[in-house]
Amino acid sequence: MRAPQRPQRATGQVDLHLHSAYSDGLHSPRRLVELAAAVGLEAISITDHDTVEGCQEATAAGQEFRVEVIPGVELSTMERGVELHVLGYFFDPTNPHLNRHLRLFQEERVKRARKMVDLLRGMGCPVSFDDVMGRSGKGSVGRPHLAQAMVECGFVSSVGEAFALYLGEDRPAFVPKYKMATSEAIALITAAGGLAFLAHPGWNVADSLILTLAKQGLHGVETVHPRHAPGDVYHYRMLVAAHGLLETGGSDFHGAPHEAPLGTHVLPRSALEKMRESVLTAVRNGGA
C-alpha cells in the first residue's frame, strides 16, 4: 500500500482526529500509525465513532513506530435539535461505564443498518444485511458500509450516488442515528478520566452554545479541521484563549483518495501537552 503524498514532514506536530476500519475509515489502526510515522507526526488519536476497539492495536503499533497514541473516541449527540459530535481523549478505554454505553451505541447502529437495508430492499435494491455487516468487520457499522454494498450489487454507480439518492438526510432510505444528549456524552468521557471536546464547531455551532456546553463540563473545541477555513481556526483559537478552554484538531482522516494527506491538518505538540497537563491537574485535585 502506497504511503500518502507528503509535501512536508509534520515534525513536532500531532493529529488528534483519525478514523480506522473499526468505524468508517479504510485503514487498520496499525496502518494509520505507520502512515503517521511516515509523515513525521509525533502523536495521534484514533477517534473512531462510538467504539474504542482499535485502541489496543494502535497503542501497540505506536510503540513499534515511535508514535504516541492517545486514546480517543467520537460520540454522536443531540443538542437543541442539532447533531453535535463530541471527541474524547485521555480516558480509560477499559472503563466499564463507558463501554456499557458504547455497546449500546453498537447495538443501535446494527438496528439502524437493518432498518435501512429493509427500506432499500423495498425499493428494489438487492443489498443484503449480512453483506453490509460483513463490510463493517469488527467495527461500527454505518452508512458508508451500506453505500459500498449498494455499489457492489450494482444498484448505484458510486458511494456518492448512494448518499445523494438514498442514504443522505431526507433521502428515502435514511434512518437517524441513536444519539445521547451532549451533556451526557461530556459527563461519560469525564467520568472515564478523559477530556471532552466539541468536534468541528464551524459546521453548525454558535459560540453561545459552545460557552453553554463549557459550563456543563466541555473542556475545549476542535480548532483545526479540513472544513475550517483559516479564519475559522483563528476565531476558535481566540475563543478558547478568551474562555480558558483547550483546543484539539486534526485531519478527520478516513483514508479516502479525495482527502487531504496526513500531515496537512495538524496541531503543535504544545496543544497536546496542555491537554495532558489538564488531565494531570484533575488527577492531583482528585477529579479523575
Coordinates of C-alpha atoms in Angstrom, one line a residue:
M1 CA 0.0 0.0 0.0
R2 CA 1.4 3.4 -1.0
A3 CA 2.0 6.0 1.7
P4 CA 0.1 9.2 1.2
Q5 CA 1.6 12.2 -0.5
R6 CA 3.6 14.3 1.9
P7 CA 4.5 17.8 0.9
Q8 CA 6.5 18.2 4.1
R9 CA 7.2 16.3 7.3
A10 CA 5.0 17.2 10.2
T11 CA 7.8 17.2 12.8
G12 CA 6.8 18.4 16.2
Q13 CA 3.1 18.2 15.3
V14 CA 0.1 16.0 16.1
D15 CA -3.1 14.8 14.5
L16 CA -5.9 14.1 17.0
H17 CA -8.8 13.2 14.7
L18 CA -8.3 10.0 12.7
H19 CA -10.7 7.1 11.8
S20 CA -9.8 3.5 11.3
A21 CA -11.6 0.5 9.9
Y22 CA -13.2 -0.1 13.3
S23 CA -15.6 2.7 12.3
D24 CA -15.8 4.3 8.9
G25 CA -12.1 4.5 7.9
L26 CA -10.3 2.4 5.3
H27 CA -7.1 1.6 7.2
S28 CA -6.4 -0.6 10.3
P29 CA -5.2 1.2 13.4
R30 CA -1.7 -0.2 12.9
R31 CA -1.6 1.2 9.3
L32 CA -2.7 4.6 10.5
V33 CA 0.1 4.7 13.0
E34 CA 2.5 3.6 10.2
L35 CA 1.3 6.4 7.9
A36 CA 1.5 8.9 10.8
A37 CA 5.1 7.9 11.4
A38 CA 5.9 8.2 7.7
V39 CA 5.0 11.9 7.7
G40 CA 6.7 12.7 11.0
L41 CA 3.7 13.0 13.3
E42 CA 4.8 12.7 16.9
A43 CA 1.3 11.8 18.3
I44 CA -2.1 10.8 17.0
S45 CA -5.5 9.9 18.3
I46 CA -7.8 7.4 16.5
T47 CA -11.2 8.8 17.3
D48 CA -13.5 6.1 15.9
H49 CA -17.2 6.6 16.0
D50 CA -18.8 5.1 19.1
T51 CA -16.1 2.5 19.7
V52 CA -12.6 2.1 21.3
E53 CA -12.0 -1.4 19.8
G54 CA -8.9 -0.1 17.9
C55 CA -7.1 1.4 20.9
Q56 CA -5.1 -1.6 21.9
E57 CA -3.9 -2.3 18.3
A58 CA -3.0 1.4 17.8
T59 CA -1.1 1.6 21.1
A60 CA 1.0 -1.5 20.3
A61 CA 1.8 -0.1 16.8
G62 CA 2.7 3.3 18.4
Q63 CA 5.4 1.6 20.5
E64 CA 6.7 -0.1 17.3
F65 CA 6.7 3.1 15.2
R66 CA 7.6 5.5 18.0
V67 CA 4.3 7.5 17.6
E68 CA 2.4 8.4 20.8
V69 CA -1.2 7.2 20.6
I70 CA -3.8 9.0 22.8
P71 CA -7.0 7.0 23.5
G72 CA -9.8 8.7 21.6
V73 CA -13.4 8.3 20.5
E74 CA -16.1 10.4 18.7
L75 CA -19.7 10.3 20.0
S76 CA -22.8 11.4 18.2
T77 CA -25.0 13.7 20.4
M78 CA -28.1 15.9 20.0
E79 CA -28.4 19.4 21.4
R80 CA -31.3 21.7 20.7
G81 CA -32.3 19.6 17.7
V82 CA -28.9 19.8 16.2
E83 CA -26.5 16.8 15.8
L84 CA -23.1 17.5 17.5
H85 CA -20.1 15.3 17.7
V86 CA -18.0 15.1 20.9
L87 CA -14.4 14.0 20.8
G88 CA -13.0 12.3 23.9
Y89 CA -9.3 11.9 24.8
F90 CA -7.1 10.5 27.6
F91 CA -9.9 8.4 29.1
D92 CA -9.5 4.8 30.3
P93 CA -10.7 2.7 27.3
T94 CA -11.4 -0.2 29.6
N95 CA -13.8 1.9 31.8
P96 CA -16.9 -0.4 32.4
H97 CA -19.4 2.5 32.4
L98 CA -18.1 3.9 29.2
N99 CA -18.0 0.5 27.5
R100 CA -21.6 -0.2 28.5
H101 CA -22.7 2.9 26.7
L102 CA -20.5 2.1 23.7
R103 CA -22.1 -1.3 23.4
L104 CA -25.5 0.4 23.4
F105 CA -24.3 2.6 20.5
Q106 CA -23.1 -0.5 18.6
E107 CA -26.5 -2.3 19.1
E108 CA -28.4 0.8 17.9
R109 CA -26.1 1.0 14.9
V110 CA -26.9 -2.6 13.9
K111 CA -30.7 -1.9 14.3
R112 CA -30.3 1.2 12.2
A113 CA -28.4 -0.7 9.4
R114 CA -31.1 -3.4 9.4
K115 CA -33.9 -0.7 9.0
M116 CA -32.0 0.9 6.1
V117 CA -31.5 -2.4 4.4
D118 CA -35.2 -3.2 4.7
L119 CA -36.1 0.2 3.2
L120 CA -33.7 -0.3 0.3
R121 CA -34.9 -3.8 -0.4
G122 CA -38.4 -2.4 -0.6
M123 CA -37.2 -0.1 -3.3
G124 CA -35.8 -3.0 -5.3
C125 CA -32.2 -2.9 -4.1
P126 CA -30.8 -6.4 -3.7
V127 CA -28.4 -5.5 -0.9
S128 CA -28.2 -7.9 2.0
F129 CA -27.9 -7.2 5.7
D130 CA -25.2 -9.9 6.1
D131 CA -23.2 -8.2 3.3
V132 CA -23.4 -4.8 5.0
M133 CA -22.4 -6.3 8.4
G134 CA -19.5 -8.2 6.8
R135 CA -18.1 -4.9 5.4
S136 CA -18.0 -3.4 8.8
G137 CA -15.9 -6.2 10.1
K138 CA -15.2 -5.8 13.8
G139 CA -16.1 -2.1 13.8
S140 CA -19.1 0.2 13.9
V141 CA -21.5 -0.4 11.0
G142 CA -22.5 2.8 9.3
R143 CA -23.9 4.3 6.1
P144 CA -20.5 4.0 4.2
H145 CA -20.7 0.2 4.5
L146 CA -24.2 0.3 3.2
A147 CA -23.2 2.5 0.3
Q148 CA -20.3 0.2 -0.6
A149 CA -22.7 -2.8 -0.7
M150 CA -25.1 -0.8 -2.9
V151 CA -22.3 -0.1 -5.4
E152 CA -21.1 -3.7 -5.3
C153 CA -24.6 -5.1 -6.1
G154 CA -25.0 -2.6 -9.0
F155 CA -27.9 -0.6 -7.6
V156 CA -25.9 2.7 -7.8
S157 CA -22.7 3.6 -9.6
S158 CA -20.8 5.2 -6.7
V159 CA -20.8 5.8 -3.0
G160 CA -21.6 9.5 -3.7
E161 CA -24.7 8.5 -5.7
A162 CA -25.8 6.2 -2.9
F163 CA -25.8 9.1 -0.4
A164 CA -27.3 11.6 -2.8
L165 CA -30.2 9.5 -3.8
Y166 CA -30.9 7.2 -0.9
L167 CA -28.8 7.5 2.3
G168 CA -28.4 11.2 2.9
E169 CA -30.5 13.1 5.3
D170 CA -34.1 13.4 4.0
R171 CA -33.4 10.7 1.4
P172 CA -35.8 7.7 1.3
A173 CA -33.5 5.2 3.0
F174 CA -32.2 7.4 5.7
V175 CA -32.7 6.4 9.3
P176 CA -31.5 8.8 12.1
K177 CA -28.7 7.6 14.4
Y178 CA -29.2 7.0 18.1
K179 CA -27.8 10.0 19.9
M180 CA -27.3 10.8 23.6
A181 CA -27.6 14.4 24.9
T182 CA -24.3 16.3 24.5
S183 CA -24.1 16.9 28.2
E184 CA -24.4 13.1 28.8
A185 CA -21.5 12.4 26.4
I186 CA -19.4 15.1 28.2
A187 CA -20.1 13.5 31.6
L188 CA -19.4 10.0 30.2
I189 CA -16.0 10.9 28.9
T190 CA -15.1 12.9 32.0
A191 CA -16.2 10.1 34.4
A192 CA -13.8 7.8 32.5
G193 CA -10.9 10.2 33.3
G194 CA -10.9 12.0 30.0
L195 CA -11.3 15.3 28.3
A196 CA -14.3 16.2 26.1
F197 CA -14.1 18.5 23.1
L198 CA -16.7 19.7 20.5
A199 CA -15.8 18.5 17.1
H200 CA -15.7 20.8 14.0
P201 CA -17.8 23.6 15.5
G202 CA -17.5 25.6 12.3
W203 CA -20.1 23.3 10.7
N204 CA -23.2 24.3 12.7
V205 CA -22.4 25.6 16.2
A206 CA -22.9 29.1 17.6
D207 CA -20.3 30.4 20.0
S208 CA -23.1 30.9 22.6
L209 CA -23.8 27.1 22.6
I210 CA -20.1 26.3 23.0
L211 CA -19.9 28.5 26.1
T212 CA -23.1 26.9 27.4
L213 CA -21.5 23.5 27.0
A214 CA -18.3 24.7 28.6
K215 CA -20.4 25.4 31.8
Q216 CA -21.6 21.8 31.6
G217 CA -18.0 20.5 31.6
L218 CA -16.8 20.7 28.0
H219 CA -13.0 21.1 28.0
G220 CA -12.5 22.6 24.6
V221 CA -13.2 22.7 20.9
E222 CA -11.6 21.4 17.7
T223 CA -9.9 24.4 16.1
V224 CA -8.1 22.7 13.2
H225 CA -10.2 20.7 10.7
P226 CA -10.2 20.4 6.9
R227 CA -13.5 22.2 6.7
H228 CA -12.4 25.1 8.9
A229 CA -11.0 28.0 6.8
P230 CA -8.0 29.9 8.2
G231 CA -10.4 32.5 9.6
D232 CA -12.3 29.8 11.5
V233 CA -9.1 28.4 13.0
Y234 CA -8.2 31.9 14.2
H235 CA -11.7 32.5 15.5
Y236 CA -11.8 29.3 17.6
R237 CA -8.3 29.8 18.9
M238 CA -9.3 33.3 20.1
L239 CA -12.4 31.8 21.7
V240 CA -10.6 29.1 23.6
A241 CA -8.0 31.5 24.8
A242 CA -10.6 34.0 26.0
H243 CA -12.5 31.5 28.0
G244 CA -9.8 29.2 29.4
L245 CA -10.6 26.3 27.1
L246 CA -8.4 23.8 25.4
E247 CA -8.0 23.1 21.7
T248 CA -7.8 19.9 19.7
G249 CA -7.7 19.4 15.9
G250 CA -6.7 17.1 13.1
S251 CA -7.4 15.8 9.7
D252 CA -10.6 13.8 10.3
F253 CA -8.8 11.3 8.1
H254 CA -10.6 8.3 6.8
G255 CA -8.2 7.2 4.1
A256 CA -10.3 8.2 1.1
P257 CA -8.4 9.3 -2.1
H258 CA -10.1 12.7 -2.2
E259 CA -9.0 13.6 1.4
A260 CA -6.0 15.8 2.2
P261 CA -3.0 13.7 3.1
L262 CA -1.9 13.2 6.7
G263 CA 0.4 15.9 7.9
T264 CA -1.5 18.8 6.4
H265 CA -4.1 19.5 9.2
V266 CA -2.2 19.3 12.5
L267 CA -1.7 20.9 15.9
P268 CA 1.5 21.8 17.5
R269 CA 2.8 19.5 20.2
S270 CA 2.2 22.2 22.7
A271 CA -1.6 21.9 22.4
L272 CA -1.4 18.2 23.3
E273 CA 0.8 19.0 26.3
K274 CA -1.8 21.5 27.5
M275 CA -4.4 18.7 27.3
R276 CA -2.1 16.3 29.2
E277 CA -1.4 18.9 31.9
S278 CA -5.2 19.4 32.4
V279 CA -5.6 15.7 33.0
L280 CA -2.7 15.6 35.4
T281 CA -4.1 18.6 37.3
A282 CA -7.5 16.9 37.6
V283 CA -5.8 13.8 39.0
R284 CA -3.9 15.8 41.5
N285 CA -7.1 17.5 42.6
G286 CA -8.9 14.2 42.9
G287 CA -11.2 15.0 39.9
A288 CA -10.3 11.9 37.9

